[in-house]
Coordinates of C-alpha atoms in Angstrom, one line a residue:
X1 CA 114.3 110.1 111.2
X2 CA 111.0 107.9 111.5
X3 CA 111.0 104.6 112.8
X4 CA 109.0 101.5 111.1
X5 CA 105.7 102.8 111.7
X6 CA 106.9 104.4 108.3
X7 CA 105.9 107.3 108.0
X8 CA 106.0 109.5 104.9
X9 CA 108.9 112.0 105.2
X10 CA 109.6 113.5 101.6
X11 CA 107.6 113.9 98.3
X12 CA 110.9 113.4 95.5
X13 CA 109.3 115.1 92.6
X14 CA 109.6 112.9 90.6
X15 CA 106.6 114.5 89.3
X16 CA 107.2 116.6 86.0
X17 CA 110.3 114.3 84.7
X18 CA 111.2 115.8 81.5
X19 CA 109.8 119.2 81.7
X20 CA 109.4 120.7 78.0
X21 CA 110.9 123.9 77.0
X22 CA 108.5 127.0 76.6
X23 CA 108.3 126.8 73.1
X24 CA 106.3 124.2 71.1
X25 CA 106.3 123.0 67.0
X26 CA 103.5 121.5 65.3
X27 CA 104.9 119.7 62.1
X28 CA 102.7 120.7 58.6
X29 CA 100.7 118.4 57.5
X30 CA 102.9 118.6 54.0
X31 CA 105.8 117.7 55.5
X32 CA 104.4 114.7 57.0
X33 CA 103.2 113.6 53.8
X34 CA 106.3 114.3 52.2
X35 CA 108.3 111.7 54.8
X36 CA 109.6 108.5 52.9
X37 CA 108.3 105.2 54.5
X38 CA 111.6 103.4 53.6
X39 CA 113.6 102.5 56.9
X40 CA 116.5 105.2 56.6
X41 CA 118.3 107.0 59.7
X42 CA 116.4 110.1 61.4
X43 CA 117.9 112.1 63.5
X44 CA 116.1 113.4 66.9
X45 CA 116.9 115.8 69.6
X46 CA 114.3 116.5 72.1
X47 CA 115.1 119.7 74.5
X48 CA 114.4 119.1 78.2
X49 CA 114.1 121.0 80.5
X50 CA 112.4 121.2 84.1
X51 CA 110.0 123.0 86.3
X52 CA 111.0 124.7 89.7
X53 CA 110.1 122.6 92.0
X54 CA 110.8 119.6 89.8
X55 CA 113.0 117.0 89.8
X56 CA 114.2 115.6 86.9
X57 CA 116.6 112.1 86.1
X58 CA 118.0 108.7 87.1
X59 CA 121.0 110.4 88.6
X60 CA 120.1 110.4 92.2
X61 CA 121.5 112.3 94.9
X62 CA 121.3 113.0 98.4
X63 CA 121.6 116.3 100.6
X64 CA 120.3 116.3 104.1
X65 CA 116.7 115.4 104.1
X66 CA 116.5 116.0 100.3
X67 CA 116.9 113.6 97.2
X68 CA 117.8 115.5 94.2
X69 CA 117.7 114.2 90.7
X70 CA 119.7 115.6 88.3
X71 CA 120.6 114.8 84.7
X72 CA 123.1 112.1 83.8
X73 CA 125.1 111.2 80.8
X74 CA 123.9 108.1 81.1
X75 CA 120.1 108.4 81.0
X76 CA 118.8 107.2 78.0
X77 CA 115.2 107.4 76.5
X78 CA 114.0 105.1 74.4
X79 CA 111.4 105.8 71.8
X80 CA 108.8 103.3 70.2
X81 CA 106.2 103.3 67.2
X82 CA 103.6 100.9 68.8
X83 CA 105.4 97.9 69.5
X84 CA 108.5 98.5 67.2
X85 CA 111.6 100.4 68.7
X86 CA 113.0 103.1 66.5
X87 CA 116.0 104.0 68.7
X88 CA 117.1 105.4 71.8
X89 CA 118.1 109.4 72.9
X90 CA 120.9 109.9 75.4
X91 CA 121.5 113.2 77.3
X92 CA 124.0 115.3 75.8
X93 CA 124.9 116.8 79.3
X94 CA 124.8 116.3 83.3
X95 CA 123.2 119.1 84.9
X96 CA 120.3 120.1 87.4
X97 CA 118.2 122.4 84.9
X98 CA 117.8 120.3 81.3
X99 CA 119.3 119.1 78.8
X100 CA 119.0 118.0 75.1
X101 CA 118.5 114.1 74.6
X102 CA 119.9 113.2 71.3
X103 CA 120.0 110.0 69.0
X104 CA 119.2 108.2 65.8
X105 CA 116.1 106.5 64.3
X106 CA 116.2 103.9 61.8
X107 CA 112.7 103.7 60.6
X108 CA 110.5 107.1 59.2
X109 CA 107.8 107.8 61.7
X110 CA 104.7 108.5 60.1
X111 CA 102.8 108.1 63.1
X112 CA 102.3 108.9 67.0
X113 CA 105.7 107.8 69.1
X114 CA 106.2 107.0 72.5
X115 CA 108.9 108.0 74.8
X116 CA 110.1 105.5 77.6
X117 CA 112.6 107.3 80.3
X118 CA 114.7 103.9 80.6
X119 CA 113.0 100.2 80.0
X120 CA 110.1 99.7 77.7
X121 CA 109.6 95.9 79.7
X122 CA 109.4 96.1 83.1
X123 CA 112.4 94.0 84.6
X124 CA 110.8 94.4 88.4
X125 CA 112.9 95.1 91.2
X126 CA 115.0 92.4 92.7
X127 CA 118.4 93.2 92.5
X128 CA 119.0 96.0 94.2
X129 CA 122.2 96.5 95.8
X130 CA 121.1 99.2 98.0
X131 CA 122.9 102.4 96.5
X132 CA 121.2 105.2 95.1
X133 CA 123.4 105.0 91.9
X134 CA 122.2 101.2 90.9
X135 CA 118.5 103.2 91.3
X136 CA 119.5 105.5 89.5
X137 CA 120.2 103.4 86.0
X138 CA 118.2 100.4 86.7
X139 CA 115.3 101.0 88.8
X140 CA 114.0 104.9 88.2
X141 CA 110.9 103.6 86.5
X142 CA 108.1 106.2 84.9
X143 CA 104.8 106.0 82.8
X144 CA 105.7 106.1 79.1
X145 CA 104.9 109.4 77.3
X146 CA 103.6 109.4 73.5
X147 CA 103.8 112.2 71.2
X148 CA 101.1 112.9 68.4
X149 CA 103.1 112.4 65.0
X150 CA 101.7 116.8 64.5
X151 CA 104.0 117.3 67.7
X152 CA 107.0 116.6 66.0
X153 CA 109.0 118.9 63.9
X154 CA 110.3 117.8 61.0
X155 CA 113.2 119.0 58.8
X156 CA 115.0 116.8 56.5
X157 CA 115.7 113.7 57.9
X158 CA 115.9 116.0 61.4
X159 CA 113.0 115.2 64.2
X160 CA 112.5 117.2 67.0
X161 CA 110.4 117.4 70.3
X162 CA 110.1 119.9 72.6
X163 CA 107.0 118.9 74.5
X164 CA 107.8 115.5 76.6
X165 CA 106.8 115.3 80.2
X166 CA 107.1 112.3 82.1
X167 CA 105.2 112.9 85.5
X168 CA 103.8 109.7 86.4
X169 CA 107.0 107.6 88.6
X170 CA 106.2 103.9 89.3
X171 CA 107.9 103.2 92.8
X172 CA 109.1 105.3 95.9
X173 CA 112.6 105.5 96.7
X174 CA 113.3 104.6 100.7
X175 CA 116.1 105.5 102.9
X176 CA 116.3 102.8 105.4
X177 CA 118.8 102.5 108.7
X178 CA 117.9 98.8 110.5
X179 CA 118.2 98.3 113.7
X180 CA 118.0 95.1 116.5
X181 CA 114.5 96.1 118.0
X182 CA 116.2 93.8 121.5
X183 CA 118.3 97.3 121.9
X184 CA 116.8 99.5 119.6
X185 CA 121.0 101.0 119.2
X186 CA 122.9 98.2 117.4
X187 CA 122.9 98.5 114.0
X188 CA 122.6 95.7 112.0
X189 CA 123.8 95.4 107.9
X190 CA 122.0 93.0 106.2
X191 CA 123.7 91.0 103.1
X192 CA 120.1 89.9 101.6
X193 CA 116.7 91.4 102.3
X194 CA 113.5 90.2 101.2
X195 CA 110.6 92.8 100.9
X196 CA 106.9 90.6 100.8
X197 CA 103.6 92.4 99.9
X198 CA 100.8 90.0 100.7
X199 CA 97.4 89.3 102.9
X200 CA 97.5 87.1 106.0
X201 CA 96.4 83.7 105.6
X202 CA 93.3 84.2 107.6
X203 CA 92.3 86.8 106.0
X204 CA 92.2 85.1 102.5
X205 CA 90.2 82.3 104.2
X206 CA 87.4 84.4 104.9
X207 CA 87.6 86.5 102.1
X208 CA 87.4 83.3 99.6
X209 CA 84.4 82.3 101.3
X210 CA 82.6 85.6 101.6
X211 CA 84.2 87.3 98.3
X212 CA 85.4 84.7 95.8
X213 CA 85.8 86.9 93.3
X214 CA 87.9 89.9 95.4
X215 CA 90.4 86.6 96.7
X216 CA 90.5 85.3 93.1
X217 CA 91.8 88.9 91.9
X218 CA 93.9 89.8 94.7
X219 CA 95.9 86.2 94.5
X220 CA 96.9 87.4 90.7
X221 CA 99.0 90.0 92.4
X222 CA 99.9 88.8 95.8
X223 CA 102.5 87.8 97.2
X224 CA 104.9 90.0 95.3
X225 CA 108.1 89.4 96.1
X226 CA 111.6 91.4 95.4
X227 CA 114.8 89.4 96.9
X228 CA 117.8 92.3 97.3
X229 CA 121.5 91.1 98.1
X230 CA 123.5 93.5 99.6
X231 CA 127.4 93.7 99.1
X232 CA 129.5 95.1 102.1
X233 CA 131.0 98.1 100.0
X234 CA 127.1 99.6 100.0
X235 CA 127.7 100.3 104.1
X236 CA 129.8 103.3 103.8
X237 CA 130.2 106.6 104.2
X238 CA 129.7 107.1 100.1
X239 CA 126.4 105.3 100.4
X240 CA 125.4 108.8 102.9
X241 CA 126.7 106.7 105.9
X242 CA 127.5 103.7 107.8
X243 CA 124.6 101.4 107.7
X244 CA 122.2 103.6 105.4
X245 CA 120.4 101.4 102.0
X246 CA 118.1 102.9 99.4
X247 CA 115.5 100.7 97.8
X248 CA 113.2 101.3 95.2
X249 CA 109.8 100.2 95.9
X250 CA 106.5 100.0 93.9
X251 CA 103.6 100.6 95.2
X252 CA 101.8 97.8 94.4
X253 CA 98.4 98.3 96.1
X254 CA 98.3 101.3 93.7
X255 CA 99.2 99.2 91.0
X256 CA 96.3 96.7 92.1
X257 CA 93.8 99.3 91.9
X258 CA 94.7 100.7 88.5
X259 CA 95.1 97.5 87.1
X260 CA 91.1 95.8 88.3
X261 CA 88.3 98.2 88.9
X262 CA 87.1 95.0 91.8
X263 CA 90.0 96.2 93.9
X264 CA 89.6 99.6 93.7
X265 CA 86.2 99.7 94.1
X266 CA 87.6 97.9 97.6
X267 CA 90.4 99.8 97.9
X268 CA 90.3 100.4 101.5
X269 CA 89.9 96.8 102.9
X270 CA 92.7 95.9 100.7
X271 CA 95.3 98.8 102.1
X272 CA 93.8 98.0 105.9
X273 CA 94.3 94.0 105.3
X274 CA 97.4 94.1 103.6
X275 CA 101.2 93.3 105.1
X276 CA 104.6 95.0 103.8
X277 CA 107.4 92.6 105.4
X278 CA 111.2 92.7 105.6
X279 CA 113.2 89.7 106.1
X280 CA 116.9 90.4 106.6
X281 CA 120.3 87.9 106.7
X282 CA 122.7 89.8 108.7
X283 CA 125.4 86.8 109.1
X284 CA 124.1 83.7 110.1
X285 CA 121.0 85.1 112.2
X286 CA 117.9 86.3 110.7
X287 CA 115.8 89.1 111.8
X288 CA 111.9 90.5 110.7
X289 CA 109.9 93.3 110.6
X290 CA 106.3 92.7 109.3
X291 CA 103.7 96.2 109.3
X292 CA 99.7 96.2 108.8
X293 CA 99.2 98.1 105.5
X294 CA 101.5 99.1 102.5
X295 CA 102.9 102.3 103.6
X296 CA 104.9 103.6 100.6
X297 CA 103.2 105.9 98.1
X298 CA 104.8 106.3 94.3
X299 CA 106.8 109.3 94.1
X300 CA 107.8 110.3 97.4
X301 CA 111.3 109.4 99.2
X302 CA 110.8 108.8 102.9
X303 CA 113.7 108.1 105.7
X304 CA 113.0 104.8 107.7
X305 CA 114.5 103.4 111.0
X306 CA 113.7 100.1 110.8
X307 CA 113.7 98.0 114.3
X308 CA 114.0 94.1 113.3
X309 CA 113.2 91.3 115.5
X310 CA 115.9 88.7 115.6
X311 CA 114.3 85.0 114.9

Protein backbone atom coordinates (compact mmCIF):
# COMPACT_ATOMS: atom_id res chain seq x y z
CA UNK A 1 0.00 0.00 0.00
CA UNK A 2 1.25 3.66 -1.03
CA UNK A 3 1.53 6.29 1.30
CA UNK A 4 0.24 10.09 0.54
CA UNK A 5 2.54 10.83 -2.10
CA UNK A 6 -0.53 9.01 -3.75
CA UNK A 7 0.37 7.15 -6.10
CA UNK A 8 -1.83 5.40 -8.71
CA UNK A 9 -2.29 1.73 -7.79
CA UNK A 10 -5.33 0.23 -9.89
CA UNK A 11 -7.16 1.28 -13.12
CA UNK A 12 -11.17 -0.13 -11.94
CA UNK A 13 -12.52 -0.45 -15.37
CA UNK A 14 -14.96 1.29 -15.11
CA UNK A 15 -14.27 1.77 -18.66
CA UNK A 16 -16.93 -0.23 -20.95
CA UNK A 17 -19.97 0.02 -18.29
CA UNK A 18 -22.77 -1.56 -20.04
CA UNK A 19 -21.12 -3.57 -22.67
CA UNK A 20 -23.74 -4.43 -25.50
CA UNK A 21 -24.54 -7.88 -26.60
CA UNK A 22 -23.10 -9.03 -30.00
CA UNK A 23 -25.95 -8.56 -31.83
CA UNK A 24 -27.51 -5.21 -32.91
CA UNK A 25 -31.28 -4.06 -34.38
CA UNK A 26 -31.93 -1.18 -36.48
CA UNK A 27 -35.76 -0.27 -36.21
CA UNK A 28 -37.52 0.33 -40.00
CA UNK A 29 -38.17 3.41 -40.85
CA UNK A 30 -42.10 2.19 -41.12
CA UNK A 31 -42.31 1.19 -37.91
CA UNK A 32 -41.13 4.44 -36.70
CA UNK A 33 -43.65 6.19 -38.56
CA UNK A 34 -46.21 3.98 -37.54
CA UNK A 35 -45.48 4.84 -33.54
CA UNK A 36 -48.47 6.83 -31.94
CA UNK A 37 -47.36 10.22 -30.41
CA UNK A 38 -50.04 9.94 -27.65
CA UNK A 39 -48.29 9.49 -24.12
CA UNK A 40 -49.16 5.59 -23.58
CA UNK A 41 -46.87 2.92 -21.65
CA UNK A 42 -43.77 1.36 -23.66
CA UNK A 43 -42.16 -1.27 -22.55
CA UNK A 44 -38.13 -1.54 -22.74
CA UNK A 45 -35.54 -4.09 -21.99
CA UNK A 46 -32.04 -3.30 -22.92
CA UNK A 47 -29.56 -6.51 -22.81
CA UNK A 48 -26.20 -5.86 -21.11
CA UNK A 49 -23.59 -7.36 -21.13
CA UNK A 50 -19.77 -6.84 -20.61
CA UNK A 51 -16.35 -7.10 -22.04
CA UNK A 52 -13.43 -9.23 -20.46
CA UNK A 53 -11.58 -7.09 -18.92
CA UNK A 54 -14.47 -4.88 -18.05
CA UNK A 55 -16.11 -3.93 -15.19
CA UNK A 56 -19.51 -3.36 -15.08
CA UNK A 57 -22.07 -1.62 -12.05
CA UNK A 58 -22.71 0.31 -8.89
CA UNK A 59 -22.29 -2.84 -6.86
CA UNK A 60 -18.84 -2.51 -5.66
CA UNK A 61 -16.70 -5.01 -4.23
CA UNK A 62 -13.36 -5.65 -3.00
CA UNK A 63 -10.87 -8.73 -3.33
CA UNK A 64 -7.25 -8.17 -2.45
CA UNK A 65 -5.88 -5.37 -4.50
CA UNK A 66 -8.87 -5.54 -6.91
CA UNK A 67 -12.36 -3.70 -6.98
CA UNK A 68 -14.85 -5.61 -8.86
CA UNK A 69 -18.11 -4.30 -9.96
CA UNK A 70 -20.79 -6.41 -10.51
CA UNK A 71 -24.37 -6.10 -11.33
CA UNK A 72 -27.00 -5.16 -8.64
CA UNK A 73 -30.68 -5.40 -8.37
CA UNK A 74 -30.63 -2.18 -7.43
CA UNK A 75 -29.00 -0.34 -10.31
CA UNK A 76 -31.28 1.59 -12.10
CA UNK A 77 -30.89 3.50 -15.51
CA UNK A 78 -32.73 6.14 -16.25
CA UNK A 79 -33.68 7.13 -19.76
CA UNK A 80 -34.52 10.79 -21.21
CA UNK A 81 -35.94 12.33 -24.47
CA UNK A 82 -34.03 15.68 -24.32
CA UNK A 83 -34.95 17.18 -21.15
CA UNK A 84 -38.16 15.03 -20.50
CA UNK A 85 -37.73 11.71 -18.49
CA UNK A 86 -39.59 8.76 -20.01
CA UNK A 87 -38.85 6.25 -17.20
CA UNK A 88 -36.28 4.32 -15.58
CA UNK A 89 -34.81 0.33 -16.30
CA UNK A 90 -33.79 -1.68 -13.37
CA UNK A 91 -31.64 -4.86 -13.62
CA UNK A 92 -33.48 -7.96 -13.70
CA UNK A 93 -30.49 -9.87 -12.02
CA UNK A 94 -27.20 -9.57 -9.81
CA UNK A 95 -24.38 -11.10 -11.60
CA UNK A 96 -20.65 -10.40 -12.78
CA UNK A 97 -21.36 -11.09 -16.69
CA UNK A 98 -24.75 -8.87 -17.76
CA UNK A 99 -27.85 -8.62 -17.39
CA UNK A 100 -31.24 -7.38 -18.88
CA UNK A 101 -32.40 -3.85 -17.58
CA UNK A 102 -36.09 -3.63 -17.77
CA UNK A 103 -38.92 -0.95 -17.25
CA UNK A 104 -41.75 1.14 -18.51
CA UNK A 105 -42.04 4.40 -20.61
CA UNK A 106 -44.92 6.52 -20.53
CA UNK A 107 -44.41 8.75 -23.44
CA UNK A 108 -43.84 7.28 -27.44
CA UNK A 109 -40.32 8.01 -28.38
CA UNK A 110 -40.10 9.24 -31.69
CA UNK A 111 -36.79 10.45 -31.35
CA UNK A 112 -33.02 9.91 -30.13
CA UNK A 113 -32.96 8.77 -26.14
CA UNK A 114 -30.45 9.05 -23.66
CA UNK A 115 -29.47 6.58 -21.13
CA UNK A 116 -28.17 7.90 -17.62
CA UNK A 117 -26.49 4.89 -15.39
CA UNK A 118 -27.99 6.42 -12.05
CA UNK A 119 -28.63 10.47 -11.70
CA UNK A 120 -29.45 12.65 -14.66
CA UNK A 121 -28.52 15.98 -12.08
CA UNK A 122 -25.42 15.71 -10.56
CA UNK A 123 -26.04 15.77 -6.67
CA UNK A 124 -21.90 16.12 -6.14
CA UNK A 125 -20.26 14.23 -3.55
CA UNK A 126 -20.55 15.19 -0.01
CA UNK A 127 -22.06 12.72 1.92
CA UNK A 128 -20.17 9.97 1.79
CA UNK A 129 -20.04 7.63 4.55
CA UNK A 130 -17.04 5.91 3.63
CA UNK A 131 -18.31 2.31 2.53
CA UNK A 132 -18.13 1.04 -0.77
CA UNK A 133 -21.90 0.13 -0.86
CA UNK A 134 -23.16 4.03 -0.23
CA UNK A 135 -20.63 4.36 -3.60
CA UNK A 136 -22.06 2.04 -5.01
CA UNK A 137 -25.92 3.51 -5.17
CA UNK A 138 -25.14 7.10 -4.78
CA UNK A 139 -21.94 8.07 -6.00
CA UNK A 140 -20.96 5.64 -9.23
CA UNK A 141 -21.34 8.57 -11.63
CA UNK A 142 -20.77 8.06 -15.66
CA UNK A 143 -21.22 10.13 -18.95
CA UNK A 144 -24.78 9.67 -20.21
CA UNK A 145 -25.19 7.49 -23.36
CA UNK A 146 -27.83 8.46 -26.15
CA UNK A 147 -29.21 6.11 -28.65
CA UNK A 148 -30.23 7.18 -32.28
CA UNK A 149 -34.21 6.70 -32.33
CA UNK A 150 -32.96 3.83 -35.76
CA UNK A 151 -31.08 2.01 -32.83
CA UNK A 152 -34.02 0.96 -31.18
CA UNK A 153 -36.19 -1.95 -32.06
CA UNK A 154 -39.58 -1.62 -32.02
CA UNK A 155 -42.45 -4.13 -31.68
CA UNK A 156 -45.73 -3.16 -30.46
CA UNK A 157 -45.61 -1.07 -27.78
CA UNK A 158 -42.09 -3.24 -26.97
CA UNK A 159 -38.58 -1.08 -27.21
CA UNK A 160 -35.49 -2.69 -27.15
CA UNK A 161 -31.68 -1.79 -27.04
CA UNK A 162 -28.92 -3.83 -27.36
CA UNK A 163 -26.19 -1.44 -28.07
CA UNK A 164 -25.53 0.87 -24.73
CA UNK A 165 -22.05 1.46 -23.56
CA UNK A 166 -21.33 3.62 -20.85
CA UNK A 167 -17.38 4.03 -20.74
CA UNK A 168 -16.78 7.40 -19.65
CA UNK A 169 -16.77 7.25 -15.25
CA UNK A 170 -16.80 10.76 -13.58
CA UNK A 171 -14.66 10.17 -10.35
CA UNK A 172 -11.97 7.58 -8.94
CA UNK A 173 -12.83 5.45 -6.16
CA UNK A 174 -9.93 5.68 -3.25
CA UNK A 175 -9.07 3.24 -0.62
CA UNK A 176 -7.66 5.22 2.15
CA UNK A 177 -5.98 3.95 5.73
CA UNK A 178 -4.95 7.40 7.92
CA UNK A 179 -2.45 7.52 9.95
CA UNK A 180 -0.71 10.09 12.89
CA UNK A 181 2.31 11.16 10.65
CA UNK A 182 4.06 11.88 14.77
CA UNK A 183 4.34 7.83 14.72
CA UNK A 184 3.53 6.97 11.38
CA UNK A 185 1.71 3.40 13.31
CA UNK A 186 -1.30 4.75 15.15
CA UNK A 187 -4.23 4.67 13.29
CA UNK A 188 -6.51 7.23 13.47
CA UNK A 189 -10.63 7.03 12.45
CA UNK A 190 -11.89 10.13 11.44
CA UNK A 191 -15.78 11.04 12.09
CA UNK A 192 -15.79 13.96 9.37
CA UNK A 193 -13.30 14.66 6.60
CA UNK A 194 -13.11 17.43 4.35
CA UNK A 195 -11.44 16.90 0.93
CA UNK A 196 -10.46 20.76 -0.64
CA UNK A 197 -9.30 21.19 -4.31
CA UNK A 198 -7.96 24.66 -4.67
CA UNK A 199 -4.70 27.10 -5.61
CA UNK A 200 -2.65 28.62 -2.87
CA UNK A 201 -3.28 32.10 -2.12
CA UNK A 202 -0.08 33.31 -3.50
CA UNK A 203 -0.40 31.80 -6.34
CA UNK A 204 -3.81 33.46 -7.36
CA UNK A 205 -2.16 36.83 -6.45
CA UNK A 206 0.21 36.56 -9.15
CA UNK A 207 -1.75 34.85 -11.53
CA UNK A 208 -4.59 37.77 -11.34
CA UNK A 209 -2.01 40.13 -11.98
CA UNK A 210 -0.11 38.45 -14.78
CA UNK A 211 -3.24 36.35 -16.18
CA UNK A 212 -6.60 37.88 -15.32
CA UNK A 213 -8.42 35.96 -17.41
CA UNK A 214 -6.79 32.24 -16.38
CA UNK A 215 -7.62 33.49 -12.26
CA UNK A 216 -11.11 34.72 -13.37
CA UNK A 217 -11.77 31.05 -14.91
CA UNK A 218 -10.06 29.04 -12.44
CA UNK A 219 -12.04 30.92 -9.30
CA UNK A 220 -15.39 29.52 -11.20
CA UNK A 221 -14.24 26.11 -10.15
CA UNK A 222 -12.04 26.42 -7.18
CA UNK A 223 -12.30 25.70 -4.15
CA UNK A 224 -14.39 22.72 -4.52
CA UNK A 225 -15.29 21.35 -1.56
CA UNK A 226 -16.92 17.82 -0.46
CA UNK A 227 -17.61 17.58 3.56
CA UNK A 228 -17.85 13.45 4.38
CA UNK A 229 -19.09 12.43 7.98
CA UNK A 230 -18.10 9.17 8.95
CA UNK A 231 -20.18 6.90 11.31
CA UNK A 232 -18.27 4.39 13.60
CA UNK A 233 -20.00 1.23 12.06
CA UNK A 234 -17.87 2.12 8.65
CA UNK A 235 -14.47 1.05 10.71
CA UNK A 236 -14.89 -2.59 10.55
CA UNK A 237 -13.94 -5.59 9.35
CA UNK A 238 -17.08 -5.56 6.76
CA UNK A 239 -15.80 -2.25 5.47
CA UNK A 240 -12.37 -4.71 4.31
CA UNK A 241 -10.85 -3.78 7.76
CA UNK A 242 -10.31 -1.87 10.76
CA UNK A 243 -9.71 1.64 9.87
CA UNK A 244 -10.03 1.27 5.90
CA UNK A 245 -12.72 4.30 3.99
CA UNK A 246 -13.62 4.49 0.30
CA UNK A 247 -14.39 7.78 -1.19
CA UNK A 248 -15.40 8.69 -4.43
CA UNK A 249 -13.53 11.52 -5.89
CA UNK A 250 -13.91 13.57 -9.16
CA UNK A 251 -11.34 14.60 -10.83
CA UNK A 252 -11.94 17.99 -11.08
CA UNK A 253 -8.79 19.36 -12.83
CA UNK A 254 -10.07 17.08 -15.68
CA UNK A 255 -13.31 18.44 -15.36
CA UNK A 256 -11.75 22.13 -15.54
CA UNK A 257 -10.11 21.29 -18.69
CA UNK A 258 -13.11 19.88 -20.46
CA UNK A 259 -15.34 22.37 -19.30
CA UNK A 260 -12.84 25.91 -20.69
CA UNK A 261 -10.53 25.48 -23.56
CA UNK A 262 -8.23 28.62 -21.33
CA UNK A 263 -7.51 25.89 -18.77
CA UNK A 264 -6.61 23.31 -20.87
CA UNK A 265 -4.76 25.09 -23.08
CA UNK A 266 -2.78 25.63 -19.49
CA UNK A 267 -3.36 22.50 -18.29
CA UNK A 268 0.01 21.90 -16.82
CA UNK A 269 0.45 24.97 -14.64
CA UNK A 270 -2.93 24.34 -13.32
CA UNK A 271 -2.14 20.41 -12.25
CA UNK A 272 1.60 21.70 -10.98
CA UNK A 273 -0.08 24.73 -8.95
CA UNK A 274 -2.96 22.99 -7.66
CA UNK A 275 -3.51 21.54 -3.86
CA UNK A 276 -5.71 18.30 -2.95
CA UNK A 277 -6.19 18.64 1.11
CA UNK A 278 -7.64 16.43 3.74
CA UNK A 279 -8.90 17.75 6.86
CA UNK A 280 -9.93 15.13 9.37
CA UNK A 281 -11.97 15.26 13.09
CA UNK A 282 -10.82 12.31 14.81
CA UNK A 283 -12.40 13.28 18.47
CA UNK A 284 -11.75 16.49 19.63
CA UNK A 285 -8.21 16.93 17.72
CA UNK A 286 -7.85 17.72 14.28
CA UNK A 287 -5.33 16.56 11.93
CA UNK A 288 -4.20 17.57 7.93
CA UNK A 289 -2.67 16.34 5.04
CA UNK A 290 -2.33 18.93 2.19
CA UNK A 291 -0.30 17.56 -1.42
CA UNK A 292 1.05 19.74 -4.43
CA UNK A 293 -1.12 18.63 -7.40
CA UNK A 294 -4.45 16.66 -7.88
CA UNK A 295 -3.36 13.16 -7.97
CA UNK A 296 -6.50 11.12 -8.67
CA UNK A 297 -7.32 10.29 -12.23
CA UNK A 298 -11.21 9.30 -13.25
CA UNK A 299 -11.52 5.66 -13.50
CA UNK A 300 -8.90 4.15 -11.60
CA UNK A 301 -9.13 2.86 -7.84
CA UNK A 302 -5.88 3.45 -5.94
CA UNK A 303 -4.97 2.25 -2.16
CA UNK A 304 -3.73 5.31 -0.01
CA UNK A 305 -1.84 5.45 3.45
CA UNK A 306 -2.49 8.63 4.40
CA UNK A 307 -0.02 10.17 7.23
CA UNK A 308 -1.98 13.30 8.90
CA UNK A 309 -0.41 15.93 10.84
CA UNK A 310 -2.11 16.61 14.07
CA UNK A 311 -2.94 20.62 14.46
Amino acid sequence: MKSLGIEKMKNFSLAALLVAGTSTFTACSSDNDAIDEQPVKYTMTVNASKGEDAALTRALSLSGSTLTPTWSTADKVLVYQGETKLGELTATASNTSGTTLSGTLTAAPTADLTFYYHKKENTGYSGQDGTLATIALLYDNYEPVTVAFNDISINGNNFSVSNINFNTPQQAIAQFTFLDKADGTTLLSPSKLTMTVDIPAIYKTVLQFYNPDMYNELIKYLPYETVLNIPTSTYSASNGGSGIIFLAIPDKVSAMSAENQLIANNIETVKTNITFALTATVGSDTYELTKNGFPFENGNYYEITAKMTKQ
